[in-house]
XYZ file of N, CA and C in Angstrom:
552
model
N -14.488 -14.497 -21.046
C -13.428 -14.207 -22.006
C -13.770 -12.957 -22.790
N -12.721 -12.261 -23.202
C -12.967 -11.086 -24.026
C -13.007 -11.493 -25.495
N -13.108 -10.530 -26.377
C -13.248 -10.823 -27.805
C -11.992 -11.450 -28.414
N -10.870 -11.419 -27.689
C -9.623 -11.996 -28.196
C -9.327 -13.359 -27.570
N -10.303 -13.897 -26.841
C -10.095 -15.202 -26.229
C -9.286 -15.160 -24.952
N -9.031 -13.959 -24.406
C -8.276 -13.814 -23.162
C -9.246 -13.692 -21.990
N -8.853 -14.239 -20.856
C -9.673 -14.087 -19.663
C -9.449 -12.688 -19.099
N -10.548 -11.995 -18.869
C -10.442 -10.669 -18.292
C -10.221 -10.794 -16.791
N -9.442 -9.889 -16.272
C -9.187 -9.845 -14.846
C -10.290 -9.027 -14.185
N -10.957 -9.571 -13.194
C -11.978 -8.828 -12.466
C -11.291 -7.985 -11.397
N -11.589 -6.693 -11.396
C -11.030 -5.767 -10.416
C -12.194 -5.123 -9.683
N -12.195 -5.244 -8.357
C -13.232 -4.632 -7.543
C -12.582 -3.593 -6.632
N -13.372 -2.600 -6.246
C -12.814 -1.541 -5.415
C -13.848 -1.017 -4.429
N -13.317 -0.341 -3.408
C -14.142 0.342 -2.415
C -13.294 1.445 -1.805
N -13.944 2.438 -1.255
C -13.259 3.498 -0.515
C -13.595 3.313 0.958
N -12.548 3.353 1.783
C -12.676 3.157 3.215
C -12.234 4.439 3.921
N -13.046 4.927 4.838
C -12.666 6.090 5.630
C -11.677 5.684 6.711
N -10.610 6.473 6.889
C -9.605 6.190 7.917
C -9.196 7.499 8.588
N -8.379 7.379 9.608
C -7.854 8.557 10.305
C -6.921 9.396 9.447
N -6.456 8.856 8.343
C -5.586 9.620 7.441
C -6.326 10.006 6.164
N -7.640 9.878 6.186
C -8.453 10.215 5.026
C -8.911 8.973 4.297
N -9.696 9.167 3.237
C -10.226 8.009 2.511
C -9.138 7.257 1.755
N -9.191 5.927 1.848
C -8.277 5.053 1.106
C -9.088 4.264 0.088
N -8.600 4.237 -1.139
C -9.163 3.364 -2.168
C -8.468 2.021 -2.048
N -9.252 0.951 -1.929
C -8.718 -0.405 -1.951
C -9.230 -1.071 -3.208
N -8.342 -1.704 -3.966
C -8.732 -2.448 -5.162
C -8.145 -3.850 -5.052
N -8.914 -4.829 -5.513
C -8.484 -6.221 -5.401
C -8.861 -7.001 -6.654
N -8.143 -8.099 -6.847
C -8.445 -9.072 -7.895
C -8.610 -10.425 -7.208
N -8.826 -11.459 -7.980
C -8.895 -12.801 -7.427
C -7.584 -13.248 -6.807
N -6.483 -12.609 -7.170
C -5.170 -12.926 -6.599
C -4.994 -12.329 -5.211
N -5.639 -11.177 -4.970
C -5.494 -10.517 -3.675
C -5.615 -9.014 -3.807
N -5.260 -8.335 -2.725
C -5.279 -6.872 -2.709
C -4.266 -6.366 -3.724
N -4.693 -5.473 -4.588
C -3.886 -5.002 -5.711
C -3.355 -3.600 -5.512
N -4.160 -2.724 -4.920
C -3.805 -1.312 -4.884
C -4.455 -0.651 -3.677
N -3.704 0.240 -3.049
C -4.202 1.117 -1.993
C -3.815 2.522 -2.415
N -4.763 3.439 -2.415
C -4.504 4.803 -2.874
C -4.930 5.775 -1.781
N -3.995 6.655 -1.389
C -4.259 7.680 -0.383
C -5.176 8.773 -0.914
N -5.802 9.480 0.022
C -6.556 10.709 -0.272
C -7.541 10.495 -1.417
N -8.344 9.438 -1.313
C -9.206 8.992 -2.406
C -10.480 9.841 -2.525
N -10.272 11.118 -2.800
C -11.381 11.987 -3.168
C -11.916 11.503 -4.508
N -13.019 12.049 -4.953
C -13.596 11.613 -6.228
C -12.588 11.712 -7.365
N -11.873 12.845 -7.450
C -10.924 13.037 -8.555
C -9.764 12.051 -8.478
N -9.202 11.881 -7.294
C -8.079 10.950 -7.119
C -8.549 9.527 -7.402
N -9.715 9.180 -6.884
C -10.283 7.837 -7.106
C -10.459 7.572 -8.594
N -11.082 8.510 -9.308
C -11.337 8.308 -10.733
C -10.044 8.166 -11.522
N -9.036 8.956 -11.163
C -7.745 8.858 -11.849
C -7.097 7.491 -11.584
N -7.135 7.042 -10.338
C -6.550 5.741 -9.993
C -7.282 4.602 -10.695
N -8.602 4.670 -10.726
C -9.370 3.612 -11.401
C -9.108 3.609 -12.896
N -8.928 4.787 -13.481
C -8.578 4.868 -14.900
C -7.231 4.220 -15.184
N -6.252 4.458 -14.302
C -4.930 3.830 -14.467
C -5.035 2.311 -14.354
N -5.817 1.836 -13.381
C -5.982 0.385 -13.234
C -6.651 -0.219 -14.466
N -7.682 0.439 -14.969
C -8.383 -0.072 -16.156
C -7.430 -0.162 -17.339
N -6.626 0.881 -17.547
C -5.685 0.889 -18.670
C -4.615 -0.191 -18.495
N -4.134 -0.361 -17.293
C -3.057 -1.307 -17.035
C -3.524 -2.762 -17.110
N -4.742 -3.019 -16.612
C -5.208 -4.401 -16.505
C -6.194 -4.809 -17.587
N -6.672 -3.847 -18.365
C -7.612 -4.174 -19.432
C -8.996 -4.549 -18.938
N -9.329 -4.130 -17.729
C -10.650 -4.415 -17.161
C -11.123 -3.186 -16.399
N -12.373 -2.871 -16.554
C -12.945 -1.730 -15.842
C -13.205 -2.133 -14.396
N -12.572 -1.462 -13.429
C -12.839 -1.786 -12.027
C -14.303 -1.531 -11.666
N -14.833 -2.389 -10.808
C -16.237 -2.337 -10.399
C -16.303 -2.026 -8.911
N -17.108 -1.026 -8.553
C -17.278 -0.725 -7.133
C -18.044 -1.876 -6.488
N -17.442 -2.465 -5.447
C -18.049 -3.639 -4.811
C -17.575 -3.755 -3.365
N -18.004 -2.821 -2.501
C -17.526 -2.847 -1.115
C -17.904 -4.121 -0.358
N -18.926 -4.835 -0.822
C -19.325 -6.072 -0.161
C -18.718 -7.317 -0.803
N -17.843 -7.117 -1.781
C -17.225 -8.243 -2.473
C -16.382 -9.079 -1.517
N -16.472 -10.395 -1.630
C -15.597 -11.251 -0.818
C -14.113 -10.956 -1.071
N -13.787 -10.445 -2.256
C -12.398 -10.123 -2.563
C -11.895 -8.949 -1.728
N -12.801 -8.085 -1.278
C -12.415 -6.900 -0.513
C -12.758 -6.976 0.968
N -13.705 -7.799 1.330
C -14.241 -7.781 2.695
C -13.156 -7.921 3.757
N -12.263 -8.870 3.602
C -11.224 -9.077 4.602
C -10.219 -7.937 4.607
N -9.875 -7.409 3.450
C -8.954 -6.269 3.394
C -9.560 -5.067 4.112
N -10.826 -4.796 3.875
C -11.503 -3.681 4.545
C -11.502 -3.913 6.055
N -11.837 -5.117 6.469
C -11.867 -5.431 7.900
C -10.495 -5.215 8.546
N -9.435 -5.691 7.880
C -8.091 -5.561 8.448
C -7.605 -4.115 8.447
N -7.897 -3.353 7.413
C -7.507 -1.934 7.384
C -8.219 -1.183 8.512
N -9.504 -1.431 8.683
C -10.249 -0.768 9.767
C -9.683 -1.157 11.131
N -9.345 -2.425 11.319
C -8.776 -2.879 12.589
C -7.403 -2.243 12.828
N -6.605 -2.101 11.789
C -5.289 -1.454 11.911
C -5.460 -0.023 12.423
N -6.342 0.733 11.801
C -6.520 2.123 12.211
C -7.193 2.247 13.576
N -7.903 1.225 14.015
C -8.502 1.217 15.353
C -7.490 0.791 16.414
N -6.278 0.417 15.990
C -5.250 -0.027 16.922
C -5.394 -1.477 17.343
N -6.250 -2.217 16.664
C -6.519 -3.613 17.024
C -5.769 -4.614 16.149
N -4.996 -4.156 15.179
C -4.259 -5.051 14.285
C -2.881 -4.459 14.052
N -1.868 -5.315 14.152
C -0.492 -4.871 13.943
C 0.115 -5.430 12.661
N -0.450 -6.490 12.140
C 0.089 -7.105 10.918
C -1.072 -7.437 9.983
N -0.852 -7.207 8.708
C -1.851 -7.569 7.706
C -1.592 -8.994 7.263
N -2.641 -9.763 7.182
C -2.563 -11.145 6.724
C -3.515 -11.283 5.552
N -3.071 -10.770 4.422
C -3.898 -10.730 3.219
C -3.139 -11.285 2.032
N -3.830 -11.957 1.127
C -3.169 -12.275 -0.140
C -2.965 -10.969 -0.908
N -1.803 -10.830 -1.515
C -1.484 -9.619 -2.269
C -1.286 -9.956 -3.731
N -1.799 -9.120 -4.594
C -1.580 -9.226 -6.039
C -0.448 -8.263 -6.371
N 0.712 -8.801 -6.699
C 1.914 -8.007 -6.948
C 2.047 -7.598 -8.413
N 1.009 -7.745 -9.208
C 1.151 -7.538 -10.656
C 1.428 -6.100 -11.072
N 1.278 -5.127 -10.185
C 1.564 -3.727 -10.552
C 3.014 -3.340 -10.317
N 3.827 -4.278 -9.839
C 5.226 -3.978 -9.531
C 6.079 -5.196 -9.886
N 7.299 -4.953 -10.331
C 8.155 -6.074 -10.734
C 9.615 -5.774 -10.404
N 10.470 -6.743 -10.679
C 11.912 -6.574 -10.561
C 12.374 -6.165 -9.172
N 13.341 -5.248 -9.158
C 13.931 -4.768 -7.907
C 12.865 -4.202 -6.976
N 11.937 -3.417 -7.525
C 10.895 -2.823 -6.689
C 10.094 -3.896 -5.965
N 9.715 -4.941 -6.671
C 8.953 -6.028 -6.046
C 9.787 -6.704 -4.970
N 11.054 -6.950 -5.256
C 11.941 -7.608 -4.289
C 12.035 -6.779 -3.004
N 12.214 -5.474 -3.140
C 12.331 -4.596 -1.984
C 11.011 -4.544 -1.206
N 9.910 -4.415 -1.913
C 8.613 -4.318 -1.242
C 8.249 -5.613 -0.516
N 8.588 -6.738 -1.096
C 8.332 -8.016 -0.413
C 9.168 -8.132 0.858
N 10.412 -7.700 0.793
C 11.270 -7.719 1.989
C 10.703 -6.777 3.056
N 10.257 -5.621 2.635
C 9.656 -4.673 3.567
C 8.426 -5.279 4.232
N 7.561 -5.880 3.444
C 6.321 -6.458 3.971
C 6.590 -7.566 4.986
N 7.598 -8.370 4.727
C 7.846 -9.519 5.605
C 8.858 -9.232 6.710
N 9.698 -8.210 6.527
C 10.824 -8.048 7.440
C 10.855 -6.804 8.305
N 9.854 -5.936 8.200
C 9.852 -4.725 9.030
C 8.503 -4.654 9.748
N 8.469 -5.126 10.993
C 7.194 -5.237 11.699
C 6.660 -3.900 12.206
N 5.422 -3.943 12.612
C 4.716 -2.828 13.236
C 5.588 -2.227 14.335
N 5.675 -0.912 14.347
C 6.419 -0.236 15.395
C 7.913 -0.160 15.167
N 8.398 -0.705 14.074
C 9.824 -0.665 13.743
C 10.020 0.202 12.502
N 11.235 0.678 12.322
C 11.588 1.397 11.101
C 12.890 0.821 10.565
N 13.144 1.105 9.302
C 14.367 0.655 8.647
C 14.857 1.794 7.750
N 16.163 1.926 7.617
C 16.723 2.933 6.731
C 16.679 2.471 5.282
N 16.679 3.431 4.370
C 16.692 3.106 2.944
C 17.895 2.219 2.612
N 19.089 2.593 3.106
C 20.294 1.811 2.839
C 20.253 0.437 3.477
N 19.708 0.362 4.676
C 19.589 -0.941 5.346
C 18.690 -1.875 4.549
N 17.589 -1.332 4.055
C 16.667 -2.152 3.267
C 17.346 -2.595 1.963
N 18.128 -1.701 1.369
C 18.882 -2.063 0.165
C 19.827 -3.226 0.465
N 20.509 -3.164 1.595
C 21.414 -4.240 1.991
C 20.697 -5.559 2.195
N 19.487 -5.502 2.719
C 18.717 -6.727 2.960
C 18.391 -7.473 1.669
N 18.333 -6.752 0.552
C 18.050 -7.420 -0.724
C 19.320 -7.583 -1.557
N 20.472 -7.444 -0.901
C 21.744 -7.702 -1.563
C 22.253 -6.580 -2.449
N 21.731 -5.383 -2.280
C 22.167 -4.233 -3.079
C 22.514 -3.067 -2.145
N 23.576 -3.177 -1.348
C 23.843 -2.196 -0.299
C 24.063 -0.760 -0.781
N 24.355 -0.566 -2.043
C 24.566 0.782 -2.560
C 23.324 1.363 -3.244
N 22.204 0.696 -3.082
C 20.996 1.077 -3.821
C 19.956 1.808 -2.961
N 20.416 2.622 -2.014
C 19.473 3.334 -1.142
C 18.522 4.219 -1.943
N 19.050 4.912 -2.953
C 18.172 5.772 -3.758
C 17.157 4.944 -4.534
N 17.574 3.795 -5.033
C 16.638 2.918 -5.749
C 15.557 2.400 -4.802
N 15.896 2.194 -3.544
C 14.885 1.807 -2.559
C 13.874 2.932 -2.404
N 14.347 4.183 -2.396
C 13.434 5.326 -2.339
C 12.478 5.339 -3.517
N 12.983 5.021 -4.700
C 12.132 4.945 -5.889
C 11.102 3.823 -5.720
N 11.536 2.681 -5.196
C 10.619 1.559 -4.970
C 9.520 1.945 -3.983
N 9.888 2.703 -2.950
C 8.871 3.134 -1.979
C 7.848 4.034 -2.668
N 8.326 4.917 -3.533
C 7.419 5.813 -4.253
C 6.523 5.085 -5.239
N 6.943 3.907 -5.668
C 6.163 3.124 -6.629
C 5.302 2.060 -5.946
N 5.296 2.038 -4.621
C 4.562 1.017 -3.871
C 3.069 1.116 -4.169
N 2.482 0.088 -4.797
C 1.051 0.133 -5.083
C 0.180 -0.238 -3.882
N 0.810 -0.637 -2.768
C 0.069 -1.136 -1.607
C 0.490 -0.459 -0.297
N 0.572 0.890 -0.288
C 1.006 1.539 0.948
C 0.076 1.200 2.107
N 0.571 1.351 3.286
C -0.023 0.974 4.563
C 0.090 -0.541 4.727
N -0.452 -1.326 3.815
C -0.388 -2.787 3.914
C 1.048 -3.258 3.694
N 1.719 -2.740 2.692
C 3.164 -2.927 2.518
C 3.749 -1.608 3.034
N 4.286 -1.615 4.262
C 4.469 -0.418 5.070
C 5.643 0.487 4.691
N 5.554 1.145 3.557
C 6.634 2.035 3.140
C 6.804 3.219 4.092
N 5.791 3.493 4.918
C 5.924 4.552 5.924
C 6.979 4.196 6.972
N 7.379 2.946 7.055
C 8.380 2.511 8.034
C 9.812 2.674 7.536
N 9.993 3.213 6.336
C 11.335 3.408 5.784
C 11.726 4.868 6.003
N 12.853 5.061 6.683
C 13.281 6.402 7.094
C 14.728 6.658 6.673
N 15.149 7.909 6.848
C 16.515 8.279 6.491
C 17.501 7.818 7.565
N 18.708 7.597 7.162
C 19.781 7.121 8.037
C 20.043 8.095 9.187
N 19.901 9.387 8.932
C 20.225 10.389 9.952
C 19.067 10.684 10.902
N 17.988 9.924 10.798
C 16.858 10.122 11.690
C 15.713 10.902 11.080
N 15.898 11.459 9.880
C 14.797 12.133 9.200
C 13.759 11.113 8.755
N 12.518 11.566 8.571
C 11.506 10.567 8.195
C 11.480 10.284 6.703
N 12.166 11.065 5.894
C 12.216 10.802 4.455
C 10.952 11.269 3.764
N 10.829 10.929 2.517
C 9.668 11.328 1.729
C 8.535 10.332 1.888
N 7.399 10.673 1.261
C 6.260 9.767 1.330
C 5.224 10.185 0.312
N 4.764 9.229 -0.492
C 3.792 9.515 -1.541
C 2.459 10.012 -1.014
N 2.109 9.643 0.197
C 0.859 10.095 0.794
C 0.987 11.418 1.516
N 2.200 12.005 1.492
C 2.456 13.263 2.181
C 3.100 13.006 3.534
N 3.939 13.937 3.957
C 4.672 13.755 5.210
C 3.751 13.727 6.425
N 2.659 14.489 6.407
C 1.725 14.460 7.534
C 1.106 13.064 7.672
N 0.793 12.441 6.555
C 0.242 11.085 6.592
C 1.277 10.114 7.155
N 2.537 10.253 6.725
C 3.590 9.379 7.241
C 3.748 9.570 8.743
N 3.736 10.814 9.199
C 3.848 11.078 10.632
C 2.701 10.416 11.402
N 1.478 10.527 10.872
C 0.325 9.930 11.550
C 0.438 8.414 11.620
N 0.904 7.781 10.541
C 1.063 6.326 10.544
C 2.141 5.901 11.535
N 3.250 6.629 11.569
C 4.315 6.300 12.517
C 3.865 6.559 13.956
N 3.045 7.580 14.162
C 2.496 7.837 15.504
C 1.535 6.718 15.908
N 0.690 6.274 14.993
C -0.233 5.175 15.269
C 0.540 3.943 15.752
N 1.705 3.708 15.155
C 2.512 2.545 15.491
C 3.455 2.790 16.674
N 3.393 4.002 17.256
C 4.204 4.286 18.438
C 5.634 4.678 18.146
N 5.971 4.913 16.888
C 7.349 5.284 16.539
C 7.583 6.773 16.798
N 6.579 7.584 16.570
C 6.639 9.029 16.802
C 5.544 9.411 17.783
N 5.719 10.544 18.480
C 4.598 11.026 19.304
C 3.446 11.480 18.415
N 2.239 11.452 18.960
C 1.074 11.935 18.214
C 1.285 13.388 17.823
N 0.923 13.774 16.600
C 1.028 15.185 16.218
C 0.148 16.034 17.150
N 0.633 17.222 17.498
C -0.131 18.097 18.380
C -1.333 18.713 17.697
N -1.238 18.909 16.383
C -2.359 19.467 15.619
C -2.251 19.062 14.187
């Protein structure tokens, strides 16, 4: 307990090397909490600072933590082409409301190798005119790759935006067989 009689949330983290660069994974006792692209030292420190401020607990580096071990194993298997679906408990506490509803639908309803349009995803959650709001939800996704916002594309066939950068989105879609492998 902290000095105010509240239970502190334990947050553990590790950086995992992948084909799209280092990913920061952070977890709590509830499950995987955050995945951050391009986790260089500066990006990592900024992300950990945001988590500390938001959750009131200083994240602890713990790559061998039981809270992270399975997430690390599954992320590595995904990038090795040996895993198509993540089966992890997720801590949704960094997202709420419409964004959470959309992200949960995305996680459960858009499988590996498939894509969905922003408007189609909006319709799936009962808000068919909310395509732009779905785009905002994708940008606020605290669990990219695991909650596959890279699978959300534009209606006209464009790949749309992506918080990890368009090259990262292309690589993820190529890994899943949706796009050809980038030539360079």
